[in-house]
Amino acid sequence: MNFYKITRTRKLEYTILFSILLFLFDVIFSSHDSIIIHIAHEIIVFLVITSLYIYLKDFLAIRTNSPFTLVVNSLILAALIFFILTLTNTFFNYSEINSNKISFPGSFSLLLIIFILIGAATFIFSGFRELFYFRQKKNLQMYFNTMLVFLALAYFSNLLIKFDDTFDYPKDAFFVVSIILISINSLRVAWIAFLSKKQKIYLLIISIILTTLFGVNFGLLIDSNAVKSVIYNFSPGLFSIFILTMIYGMIYSSVIFFTTLFHLPTAEEFDRKAEEVSSLFDLTKLITQVFDLSELADTITALTTKVCNSDFAWLVTAKNEKFVLNSVNNIEYNDAEKVTEFLLDEYSYDIVNVLTIKKSTIKIRDKDESKTLSFGAIAIAPLRVHGKLNGYLFTARKHEYNFDEEDIKAVGAFADYASVAVENAKHIKESLEKERLEKELDVAREIQYKILPRKIPNFKNLTISTVFVPAFEVGGDYYDFFELNDDCLGFVVADVSGKGISAAFIMSELKGIFESLANIIVTPKKLLTKANELLKNTLDKKNFVTAIYGIIDFKKEQLKFARAGHTPVLYFSENKLTKLKPQGIGLGLDYGHSFENTLSEVTIELKDNDIITFYSDGIPEAKNSKLEDFGYDRFVEILRENCNESPDYISSELMKQISMFSKDKSQHDDITLVLFKWKSNNKLNGDS
C-alpha cells in the first residue's frame, strides 16, 4: 500500500479502526497465552502504533512550523506519561496484575492507560522525527528509516522469546543497535542555531526538565514492577518501544541541552542578523506596497534604530537643491534639522560611503535658546541611485561605542533601500500625477466636444465649413452658430487662455453667455461688452478670452463683427485678400469702460464668392521640427490658390498642408477654422 496516496482523514480512520479492533480483541481475549492469539495481538498493537505514527507525521508537518513548539509539546506529554506511570505504580498491585485478579473496571482502566501511553509516546516520537528533519538541507531519510526498521525488529523480536525463553539475544541485539541509531540521529539538531537568544534560554531550561522527566519515566518502567507488568503483559513489543522512546527522549534532550549551551554565546549576534534580514525583507515588501514616502521613511528610521542598536535615526531627502527632513526616530524634529545642517556643513565632502564619526558635541540654536547635543557615535549614509545623491540616512548613539563593520553594512543596506524607496515614490507620484492629468484631459475633451455645435447650419447663399482639431493637452477653442431669425445668423469664434479642464469649464460658461445674449442683443459690439461684464465673476486674473462675434444679415447681404483680441479676419474678395483687424482687447482683461471704448465694429458688404475666414492661433502658429511657424503667408497663399473651390475643399487643403508642415512635431494648440463663402446669385426666397 502506498501511504503517500492515502488522505490524512483516511489515515485517521485506519488508526481509529485498528484501535477499536485492539480494544475488542482485548475484551474478547483477556489472556494472550495462546501463541496465535499473542502473535495476532502483537500485530494489531503494531498496526495501531504504525497507523497513528503515519497520521501524526502528516498532522505535525502541516500544523507545526516552530521546533520550539514541538519541544514544549514533548515536555507536556512527557509530564503526562510521568503522571500516568506514577498513578499506575500507586493504585495497581503487581501480584494482582500477574494473577489476572483485577476487576473489570480495573482492567478497563488499565486498557485506557495503555491507549493513552501509546498516544503520548507516538506523539513524542513523531515530534522527534519533525525535529530531525527541521532545517536540514540534505536528504537524511535513510538514517531515520533505518532506525525505524530496527525499532520494528526490536518490537517483533519479543515474539521469539514466546517460543523459547532463552532465545533473547536477537532482541538484545536489535535493542542495542536501535539505541546506537537513536544516538546518531539525536545529533541532528540544526534547528537550534535558528532560535532567538530568548528561545535558547527557555530551551536550556526545558531540555533539563525533559531529560529529567524521560529519565524518571525510564526508571519507573524498569524499576516499578506494577508499571512494567501492566505494559509488558499487554504487549512485550510495546514495552520495548516504550523503553526505546524514553531513551530517545533522554539522549535527544541531553543533546539539545549541550548544543544550546554552546550556541548561547553567539545567540545575540544571530538575533541581530535575523532581525536585519527580516527588516530588509519587510522593507522590500513595503517599497512595492507603500506609495507614501513619509510612511516608508518612518519605517526605515525605526528599523535602522532597532537593527543598528542606535538611539536615534533620521532621514533627509533632496528637494529643490535642498535637503528636507522626512522622518525622525527618537529625536526632536528641530534638533535633527539643526544637527543635519551642522554635519553636512562639516562632512558633506567626506560622505562617499557610510561615514562614522566618534564622540561629537554639537551646539545648535533653537530660536533664542542655544542647546548642546552630545552623541557617542554618528553614522551617515548617502542615498544614491544611479550616482545621483537623493539624501542621507543618519543614525546616532548616546554611548561611546562606535559603529562596527556589521553596523556600517546594515546602515549602508538601509540607505540603499531608502534610495530605491525615494526614487520609487517619486516615480509613483509622477505616474499618479500623469494619470490624473490624463483623466482631467479626457474630461476636458468630452466637455469641449459637447460644447461645439453638432450640426453646421445650411443656407442658400452661405456655405460654411468648420474644422476643429484638439491638441493633446486640450486648449480652449470654441465656435458656435445662433440662428437669430429667418434673416440673420449669429456666430462666435473664441479662444480661452490656458489648457485642460479649467479652460474647458470657462468655455462651457462662455457658451451659456453667448447663447443667452445672442437673441437679446443684436449688435456684436454690445454683445461682447455685455459678455465681458458677465465673465467678471468667472475669469480670474490669470485667464482671459479672445473672441470674434458677428452677425450675417442675409437680407442686407452684410456681415458685421467685432473682435475682442482674437486673430485677424481674413477677407478674400474679388481676388484681393484683406486682413481685417479692428480694435479690441480680450474678454476679461479689463472690466471698465476701456474694453467698450477700444472695441470697434466692422461691416462687410458681401459680394459673390467672398470668402471670410475665422480661425484660432493654432493655424498660423503650427510648428515644424525646426520650431518654425506655419505663418500667415502659407495660410493666405492656400486661400488664394483655392478661392474658386468650395469651403470644404479649402479647409481640407489647408489642413493637409498644415499636417505636412508639422509632421515631425506634435500639435501644441487647438486648431479651429470657420470659413464662410457667400453666393449672391442664389437669391433668397421671396427676393426679386
XYZ file of C-alpha atoms in Angstrom:
688
model
C 0.000 0.000 0.000
C 1.292 3.461 -0.950
C 0.828 5.590 2.193
C 1.532 8.792 0.257
C -1.709 8.377 -1.719
C -3.882 7.927 1.365
C -5.521 11.096 2.631
C -4.912 12.311 6.173
C -8.548 11.690 7.075
C -8.361 8.126 5.828
C -5.181 7.576 7.887
C -7.044 8.741 10.982
C -9.904 6.391 10.130
C -7.437 3.482 9.890
C -5.964 4.435 13.274
C -9.412 4.515 14.891
C -10.352 1.244 13.186
C -7.216 -0.554 14.433
C -7.712 0.898 17.913
C -11.309 -0.377 18.062
C -10.094 -3.752 16.786
C -7.449 -3.836 19.529
C -9.976 -2.905 22.191
C -12.435 -5.604 21.092
C -9.628 -8.140 20.798
C -8.559 -7.469 24.400
C -12.141 -7.604 25.637
C -12.729 -10.931 23.908
C -9.306 -12.434 24.638
C -8.350 -11.377 28.146
C -5.481 -13.912 28.152
C -2.786 -13.958 25.492
C -1.252 -17.299 26.492
C -2.006 -18.883 23.144
C 0.817 -18.371 20.635
C -1.559 -17.487 17.791
C -3.550 -15.018 19.907
C -0.330 -13.492 21.176
C 1.061 -13.032 17.664
C -2.262 -11.616 16.416
C -2.364 -9.210 19.368
C 1.193 -8.034 18.753
C 0.403 -7.413 15.086
C -2.709 -5.381 15.951
C -0.775 -3.299 18.512
C 1.919 -2.682 15.896
C -0.736 -1.602 13.386
C -2.207 0.840 15.912
C 1.222 2.372 16.638
C 2.211 2.482 12.963
C -1.068 3.966 11.692
C -1.021 6.592 14.469
C 2.607 7.458 13.661
C 1.801 7.835 9.954
C -1.191 10.056 10.731
C 0.769 12.215 13.206
C 3.601 12.576 10.693
C 1.233 14.407 8.319
C -0.549 16.221 11.130
C 2.633 17.704 12.603
C 4.106 18.531 9.183
C 1.124 20.789 8.478
C 0.404 22.207 11.933
C 3.909 22.795 13.247
C 6.226 25.467 11.922
C 8.265 26.039 15.072
C 10.659 23.490 16.606
C 10.252 25.234 19.928
C 6.553 24.337 19.922
C 7.408 20.680 19.301
C 9.784 20.640 22.247
C 7.169 22.231 24.508
C 4.598 19.634 23.357
C 7.094 16.857 24.160
C 7.533 18.342 27.629
C 3.777 18.316 28.257
C 3.404 14.716 27.049
C 6.452 13.516 28.996
C 4.866 15.042 32.114
C 1.572 13.294 31.259
C 3.386 9.945 30.940
C 5.101 10.571 34.282
C 1.736 11.317 35.891
C 0.103 8.158 34.452
C 3.040 5.896 35.356
C 3.053 7.298 38.893
C -0.705 6.687 39.279
C -0.317 3.172 37.878
C 2.505 2.445 40.298
C 0.422 3.787 43.185
C -3.007 2.269 42.546
C -2.237 -1.090 40.908
C -0.742 -4.143 42.621
C 1.916 -6.169 40.851
C 0.610 -9.563 42.137
C -2.994 -8.780 41.115
C -1.865 -7.842 37.618
C 0.189 -11.002 37.175
C -2.542 -13.267 38.596
C -5.247 -11.688 36.417
C -7.358 -10.959 39.522
C -8.147 -7.408 38.507
C -11.800 -6.472 38.326
C -13.438 -5.479 35.056
C -13.315 -1.717 35.865
C -9.662 -2.169 36.769
C -8.952 -3.988 33.505
C -10.806 -1.299 31.590
C -8.753 1.396 33.376
C -5.508 -0.391 32.512
C -6.587 -0.669 28.865
C -7.370 3.048 28.841
C -3.946 3.799 30.352
C -2.293 1.702 27.653
C -4.082 3.632 24.897
C -3.084 6.983 26.453
C 0.537 5.849 26.754
C 0.556 4.663 23.119
C -0.831 8.025 22.003
C 1.598 10.087 24.093
C 4.694 8.047 23.203
C 3.829 8.005 19.485
C 3.229 11.771 19.503
C 6.608 12.347 21.191
C 8.354 10.068 18.687
C 6.626 11.825 15.757
C 7.734 15.157 17.220
C 11.350 13.943 17.342
C 11.017 12.966 13.703
C 9.887 16.517 12.758
C 12.816 17.976 14.727
C 15.180 15.545 12.958
C 14.225 16.910 9.527
C 13.805 20.554 10.561
C 16.255 22.950 8.808
C 18.147 20.006 7.259
C 19.486 20.652 3.761
C 20.457 17.049 2.965
C 18.296 14.008 2.395
C 18.559 12.174 5.724
C 15.631 9.855 5.172
C 17.861 6.780 5.070
C 19.176 7.397 8.612
C 15.763 7.802 10.177
C 14.149 4.957 8.224
C 16.977 2.602 9.219
C 16.248 3.442 12.830
C 12.548 2.733 12.265
C 13.376 -0.661 10.778
C 15.450 -1.660 13.819
C 12.750 -0.378 16.165
C 10.283 -2.637 14.340
C 12.735 -5.549 14.604
C 13.167 -4.872 18.308
C 9.376 -4.881 18.615
C 8.799 -8.221 16.847
C 11.903 -9.949 18.251
C 9.983 -10.233 21.514
C 7.858 -12.900 19.814
C 10.909 -15.165 19.662
C 11.035 -15.223 23.456
C 7.478 -16.506 23.488
C 8.695 -19.621 21.673
C 11.887 -20.013 23.687
C 12.774 -18.012 26.825
C 16.487 -18.443 26.138
C 16.208 -17.045 22.597
C 16.539 -13.426 23.703
C 19.833 -12.374 22.115
C 18.213 -11.194 18.802
C 16.013 -8.869 20.832
C 19.004 -7.539 22.790
C 20.976 -7.073 19.567
C 18.202 -5.121 17.848
C 17.671 -3.127 21.043
C 21.328 -2.103 21.231
C 21.504 -1.233 17.515
C 18.345 0.851 17.934
C 19.958 2.814 20.776
C 23.073 3.420 18.650
C 20.935 4.677 15.761
C 18.900 6.829 18.174
C 22.144 8.352 19.454
C 23.328 9.108 15.902
C 20.025 10.606 14.825
C 19.837 12.682 18.005
C 22.813 14.712 16.751
C 20.619 16.290 14.012
C 19.716 19.489 15.846
C 20.496 22.147 13.215
C 17.270 23.963 14.087
C 18.733 25.154 17.414
C 21.009 27.598 15.580
C 17.968 29.414 14.187
C 16.354 30.102 17.549
C 16.490 33.517 19.135
C 18.500 34.111 22.277
C 15.359 34.191 24.377
C 14.161 30.881 22.921
C 17.567 29.313 23.519
C 17.473 30.284 27.185
C 13.986 28.769 27.506
C 15.170 25.695 25.593
C 18.027 25.174 28.044
C 15.588 25.069 30.944
C 13.099 22.864 29.095
C 15.816 20.402 27.993
C 16.887 19.939 31.625
C 13.306 19.218 32.660
C 12.804 16.937 29.646
C 15.951 14.918 30.381
C 14.833 14.520 33.984
C 11.259 13.516 33.037
C 12.371 10.969 30.424
C 14.932 9.628 32.918
C 12.321 9.269 35.676
C 9.850 7.661 33.261
C 12.563 5.246 32.135
C 13.287 4.464 35.785
C 9.601 3.814 36.525
C 9.363 1.475 33.525
C 12.412 -0.517 34.635
C 12.050 -0.428 38.436
C 8.305 -0.403 39.008
C 7.013 -3.948 38.843
C 3.422 -2.734 38.569
C 4.149 -0.402 35.627
C 6.368 -2.949 33.931
C 3.739 -5.682 34.384
C 0.919 -3.509 33.025
C 2.735 -2.649 29.803
C 4.782 -5.860 29.326
C 1.794 -8.166 29.979
C -0.236 -6.148 27.465
C 2.467 -6.270 24.792
C 6.178 -7.074 25.184
C 6.836 -5.315 21.876
C 5.078 -2.166 23.092
C 7.183 -2.267 26.267
C 10.366 -2.342 24.164
C 9.157 0.587 22.022
C 8.177 2.496 25.146
C 11.618 1.931 26.728
C 13.365 2.979 23.492
C 11.196 6.127 23.244
C 12.178 7.152 26.782
C 15.850 6.505 25.932
C 15.416 8.532 22.731
C 13.955 11.336 24.857
C 16.837 11.279 27.353
C 19.534 11.279 24.664
C 17.844 13.867 22.469
C 17.121 16.203 25.427
C 20.737 15.942 26.553
C 21.986 16.768 23.035
C 19.606 19.731 22.908
C 20.942 20.977 26.257
C 24.621 20.869 25.321
C 24.104 22.154 21.768
C 22.016 25.066 23.039
C 24.636 25.799 25.673
C 27.351 26.059 23.007
C 25.153 28.262 20.790
C 24.208 30.667 23.569
C 27.265 32.989 23.312
C 26.552 33.674 19.625
C 22.795 33.899 20.047
C 22.774 37.688 20.326
C 24.679 38.095 17.060
C 22.365 35.600 15.370
C 19.348 37.537 16.663
C 20.751 40.706 15.216
C 21.419 39.148 11.824
C 17.977 37.587 11.790
C 16.462 40.952 12.687
C 18.478 42.623 9.939
C 17.394 40.110 7.299
C 13.798 40.252 8.474
C 13.838 44.071 8.430
C 15.282 44.208 4.921
C 12.703 41.683 3.784
C 9.887 43.765 5.286
C 11.370 46.879 3.746
C 11.468 45.244 0.329
C 7.779 44.451 0.582
C 6.989 47.984 1.764
C 8.839 49.533 -1.171
C 6.481 47.792 -3.584
C 3.328 48.213 -1.477
C 3.574 51.635 0.183
C 3.371 54.696 -2.043
C 3.665 57.247 0.741
C 7.294 58.340 1.117
C 6.722 59.594 4.690
C 5.438 56.200 5.794
C 8.421 54.483 4.177
C 10.840 56.954 5.770
C 9.300 56.309 9.215
C 9.773 52.568 8.726
C 13.370 52.984 7.569
C 14.399 55.170 10.532
C 12.633 52.868 13.013
C 14.327 49.756 11.570
C 17.718 51.462 11.432
C 17.461 52.388 15.113
C 16.436 48.860 16.033
C 18.856 46.830 13.908
C 21.911 49.047 14.419
C 21.323 49.248 18.170
C 21.195 53.032 17.892
C 19.351 55.596 19.933
C 18.339 57.977 17.124
C 17.832 57.914 13.381
C 16.554 60.425 10.847
C 16.274 60.651 7.087
C 16.631 63.639 4.764
C 15.912 63.683 1.030
C 16.848 66.123 -1.707
C 14.185 68.544 -2.871
C 14.738 71.662 -4.986
C 18.519 71.588 -4.357
C 17.969 71.407 -0.572
C 17.746 68.558 1.921
C 14.359 68.157 3.560
C 13.813 66.174 6.757
C 11.417 63.294 6.031
C 11.385 61.273 9.219
C 12.839 61.269 12.740
C 13.055 58.487 15.289
C 13.641 59.267 18.989
C 14.934 62.776 18.217
C 13.174 66.138 18.087
C 12.400 67.388 14.603
C 14.144 70.753 15.121
C 17.175 69.079 16.715
C 17.530 66.677 13.786
C 17.246 69.558 11.339
C 19.947 71.621 13.068
C 22.259 68.621 13.534
C 21.842 67.744 9.842
C 22.821 71.278 8.814
C 25.897 71.105 11.051
C 27.021 67.664 9.895
C 26.536 68.373 6.196
C 28.422 71.662 6.506
C 31.303 69.853 8.211
C 31.428 66.483 6.472
C 29.405 66.548 3.215
C 32.557 66.235 1.089
C 33.718 63.193 3.112
C 30.451 61.236 2.787
C 31.247 58.974 -0.147
C 30.136 55.758 1.530
C 28.988 55.318 5.126
C 30.846 57.834 7.298
C 31.192 57.235 11.038
C 32.006 59.985 13.494
C 33.139 59.249 17.019
C 32.136 61.333 20.013
C 30.646 64.580 18.835
C 29.191 67.534 20.695
C 27.047 69.803 18.561
C 25.794 73.225 19.621
C 22.587 74.304 17.995
C 20.376 77.347 18.319
C 16.647 76.969 18.511
C 15.004 80.391 18.259
C 16.646 82.430 21.016
C 17.977 79.472 23.006
C 21.257 77.656 22.456
C 21.409 73.940 23.067
C 24.162 71.331 23.169
C 23.597 67.809 21.877
C 26.132 65.069 22.641
C 26.451 61.890 20.596
C 28.758 58.947 21.353
C 28.849 57.924 17.693
C 27.171 59.010 14.472
C 26.870 57.161 11.157
C 25.898 58.964 7.942
C 24.998 57.040 4.787
C 24.334 58.735 1.435
C 21.208 57.815 -0.526
C 22.308 57.334 -4.127
C 20.554 55.922 -7.182
C 22.453 55.754 -10.490
C 25.115 58.016 -8.999
C 22.617 60.738 -8.108
C 22.530 61.897 -4.473
C 18.954 61.714 -3.162
C 19.565 62.353 0.548
C 21.184 60.987 3.701
C 20.328 58.472 6.405
C 21.645 59.407 9.861
C 21.816 57.199 12.934
C 23.439 58.007 16.280
C 24.202 56.508 19.687
C 24.347 58.141 23.079
C 27.139 55.942 24.427
C 30.684 55.987 23.102
C 30.670 52.666 21.267
C 31.485 53.348 17.675
C 29.682 51.561 14.864
C 31.490 48.349 13.907
C 31.775 46.838 10.445
C 28.466 44.977 10.731
C 26.688 48.166 11.849
C 28.145 50.076 8.890
C 26.982 47.365 6.468
C 23.497 47.494 7.962
C 23.296 51.310 7.756
C 24.557 51.140 4.172
C 21.954 48.493 3.294
C 19.124 50.552 4.789
C 20.390 53.637 2.956
C 20.398 51.684 -0.330
C 16.830 50.562 0.275
C 15.865 54.099 1.243
C 17.383 55.357 -2.034
C 15.280 52.940 -4.034
C 12.211 53.802 -1.944
C 12.695 57.537 -2.524
C 13.161 57.023 -6.246
C 10.245 54.628 -6.381
C 7.981 57.031 -4.506
C 8.921 59.834 -6.906
C 8.124 57.688 -9.936
C 4.825 56.611 -8.420
C 3.929 60.216 -7.618
C 4.777 61.261 -11.167
C 2.809 58.331 -12.543
C -0.239 59.196 -10.426
C 0.033 62.836 -11.457
C 0.254 61.811 -15.111
C -2.747 59.542 -14.699
C -4.673 62.354 -13.009
C -3.825 64.759 -15.809
C -4.835 62.244 -18.469
C -8.198 61.757 -16.765
C -8.580 65.514 -16.497
C -7.786 65.867 -20.199
C -10.348 63.197 -21.062
C -12.979 65.185 -19.149
C -11.851 68.407 -20.862
C -12.050 66.784 -24.321
C -15.526 65.475 -23.567
C -16.670 68.933 -22.437
C -15.113 70.544 -25.487
C -16.814 68.203 -27.966
C -20.185 68.611 -26.242
C -19.906 72.403 -26.393
C -19.182 72.590 -30.113
C -22.205 72.517 -32.473
C -23.065 69.056 -33.729
C -24.645 70.358 -36.913
C -23.460 73.156 -39.193
C -26.364 75.404 -40.327
C -27.176 75.261 -44.016
C -28.187 78.345 -46.048
C -28.858 79.042 -49.698
C -26.441 81.965 -50.038
C -23.904 80.905 -47.482
C -21.725 77.824 -47.365
C -19.981 77.124 -44.080
C -17.059 74.825 -43.410
C -15.642 74.183 -39.957
C -12.586 72.323 -38.731
C -11.703 71.586 -35.144
C -8.592 69.584 -34.208
C -7.918 69.472 -30.442
C -4.356 69.398 -29.173
C -3.236 66.615 -26.754
C -3.351 68.975 -23.775
C -6.758 70.384 -24.842
C -6.902 74.162 -25.328
C -9.933 76.391 -25.057
C -11.055 76.907 -28.666
C -14.779 77.410 -29.160
C -17.080 78.267 -32.056
C -20.832 78.298 -32.353
C -23.742 79.475 -34.505
C -27.023 81.101 -33.441
C -29.956 81.229 -35.862
C -31.450 84.561 -34.755
C -34.346 84.703 -37.209
C -35.038 83.965 -40.869
C -32.726 86.762 -41.959
C -29.803 86.660 -39.538
C -27.201 84.208 -38.310
C -25.028 84.943 -35.274
C -21.679 83.235 -34.839
C -18.788 83.284 -32.409
C -15.199 82.059 -32.614
C -13.266 82.217 -29.326
C -10.112 81.007 -27.665
C -9.832 80.668 -23.862
C -6.375 81.199 -22.408
C -4.873 78.188 -20.610
C -5.385 74.499 -21.189
C -7.028 71.474 -19.671
C -10.161 71.188 -17.623
C -10.102 74.791 -16.338
C -10.154 76.106 -19.933
C -12.937 73.642 -20.778
C -15.089 74.901 -17.886
C -14.590 78.541 -18.955
C -15.543 77.526 -22.475
C -18.712 75.952 -21.108
C -19.527 79.173 -19.249
C -18.812 81.155 -22.416
C -21.242 79.059 -24.453
C -24.024 79.755 -21.946
C -23.343 83.502 -22.041
C -23.327 83.762 -25.848
C -26.420 81.584 -26.201
C -28.293 83.801 -23.720
C -27.186 87.120 -25.236
C -27.413 86.236 -28.947
C -31.219 86.514 -29.062
C -31.310 89.656 -26.888
C -28.508 91.860 -28.246
C -28.288 92.290 -31.999
C -25.106 94.365 -32.102
C -21.757 92.485 -31.963
C -20.000 95.250 -30.027
C -22.732 95.490 -27.378
C -22.922 91.735 -27.074
C -19.171 91.414 -26.467
C -19.316 94.271 -23.965
C -22.111 92.529 -22.040
C -20.302 89.188 -22.235
C -17.216 90.849 -20.748
C -19.281 92.091 -17.791
C -20.782 88.651 -17.194
C -17.375 86.943 -17.305
C -16.148 89.099 -14.437
C -17.342 86.506 -11.923
C -15.956 83.597 -13.926
C -12.483 84.591 -15.019
C -9.644 85.073 -12.559
C -6.669 87.328 -13.170
C -4.753 84.600 -14.996
C -7.484 83.923 -17.569
C -8.876 85.830 -20.498
C -10.761 85.033 -23.684
C -10.198 86.235 -27.201
C -13.319 86.206 -29.349
C -14.995 87.380 -32.516
C -18.745 87.757 -32.564
C -20.533 88.500 -35.785
C -23.947 88.591 -37.409
C -24.729 87.828 -41.043
C -27.773 89.608 -42.360
C -28.948 87.581 -45.368
C -31.454 90.220 -46.448
C -28.981 93.131 -46.405
C -26.136 90.849 -47.533
C -23.975 92.217 -44.762
C -21.643 90.738 -42.184
C -20.958 92.724 -39.017
C -18.444 91.641 -36.466
C -16.427 92.888 -33.503
C -13.078 91.458 -32.437
C -12.077 91.111 -28.764
C -8.356 90.446 -29.104
C -8.832 87.464 -31.416
C -6.781 86.631 -34.509
C -7.434 88.915 -37.532
C -10.160 88.003 -40.005
C -9.012 87.048 -43.495
C -11.400 88.532 -46.045
C -10.958 87.420 -49.660
C -12.999 89.380 -52.182
C -12.549 89.967 -55.935
C -9.140 88.234 -55.902
C -7.935 90.513 -53.134
C -7.183 89.389 -49.606
C -7.599 91.796 -46.707
C -6.578 91.168 -43.130
C -9.306 92.767 -41.000
C -8.044 93.643 -37.550
C -10.477 96.034 -35.866
C -9.522 97.269 -32.394
C -10.495 95.330 -29.325
C -8.891 93.731 -26.255
C -9.611 90.267 -24.940
C -12.560 89.465 -22.694
C -11.557 89.569 -19.043
C -8.560 91.881 -19.492
C -10.494 94.947 -18.393
C -13.929 95.243 -16.859
C -14.179 99.038 -17.074
C -15.053 101.365 -19.927
C -11.722 100.721 -21.658
C -12.991 97.444 -23.027
C -16.038 99.015 -24.665
C -14.138 102.120 -25.789
C -11.437 100.142 -27.574
C -13.879 97.765 -29.222
C -14.832 98.621 -32.789
C -17.221 97.026 -35.218
C -16.665 96.205 -38.892
C -19.335 95.808 -41.573
C -18.685 93.876 -44.777
C -20.932 94.285 -47.793
C -20.937 90.742 -49.057
C -20.299 90.082 -52.737
C -20.433 86.927 -54.792
C -17.653 84.428 -53.974
C -16.475 86.378 -50.938
C -14.563 84.177 -48.510
C -14.380 85.186 -44.857
C -12.062 83.142 -42.673
C -12.158 82.994 -38.868
C -9.589 80.860 -37.094
C -7.629 80.304 -33.882
C -3.905 80.924 -33.474
C -3.308 77.159 -33.724
C -3.175 77.555 -37.542
C -0.545 80.304 -38.058
C 1.432 79.121 -35.002
C 1.566 75.434 -36.009
C 5.242 74.432 -35.812
C 7.541 72.095 -37.656
C 10.549 70.148 -36.298
C 12.683 73.311 -36.603
C 10.142 75.156 -34.447
C 9.238 77.385 -37.408
C 5.660 78.750 -37.558
C 3.308 77.791 -40.385
C 2.677 81.545 -40.624
C 0.206 83.793 -42.395
C 1.941 83.720 -45.772
C 1.340 79.979 -46.254
C -2.173 80.386 -44.882
C -3.062 83.249 -47.264
C -1.467 81.508 -50.240
C -3.627 78.427 -49.763
C -6.760 80.609 -49.604
C -5.705 82.498 -52.713
C -4.914 79.340 -54.713
C -8.212 77.705 -53.834
C -10.538 80.695 -53.784
C -12.736 79.200 -56.513
C -13.144 75.923 -54.658
C -15.814 75.029 -52.109
C -15.211 75.918 -48.427
C -14.855 72.222 -47.522
C -12.177 71.759 -50.170
C -10.302 74.858 -48.991
C -10.468 73.612 -45.369
C -9.272 70.158 -46.381
C -6.361 71.570 -48.426
C -5.374 73.860 -45.563
C -5.335 71.036 -43.015
C -3.375 68.820 -45.406
C -0.697 71.475 -45.768
C -0.549 72.063 -42.001
C -0.219 68.315 -41.375
C 2.634 68.018 -43.860
C 4.341 71.064 -42.363
C 4.049 69.770 -38.771
C 4.546 66.043 -39.465
C 7.611 65.803 -37.181
C 6.205 67.988 -34.424
C 3.249 67.250 -32.178
C 0.355 69.706 -32.189
C 0.637 72.004 -29.162
C -2.595 74.001 -29.518
C -6.150 73.521 -30.739
C -6.820 74.281 -34.390
C -10.156 75.926 -35.221
C -11.248 77.116 -38.615
C -14.637 78.625 -39.567
C -14.847 79.500 -43.246
C -17.765 81.317 -44.938
C -18.333 81.589 -48.689
C -21.044 83.926 -49.954
C -23.056 83.282 -53.134
C -25.102 86.321 -54.277
C -26.554 84.601 -57.335
C -28.587 82.260 -55.121
C -31.399 84.662 -54.247
C -33.339 84.262 -51.048
C -36.929 83.103 -51.174
C -39.241 85.978 -51.916
C -36.488 88.216 -53.242
C -36.971 89.744 -56.667
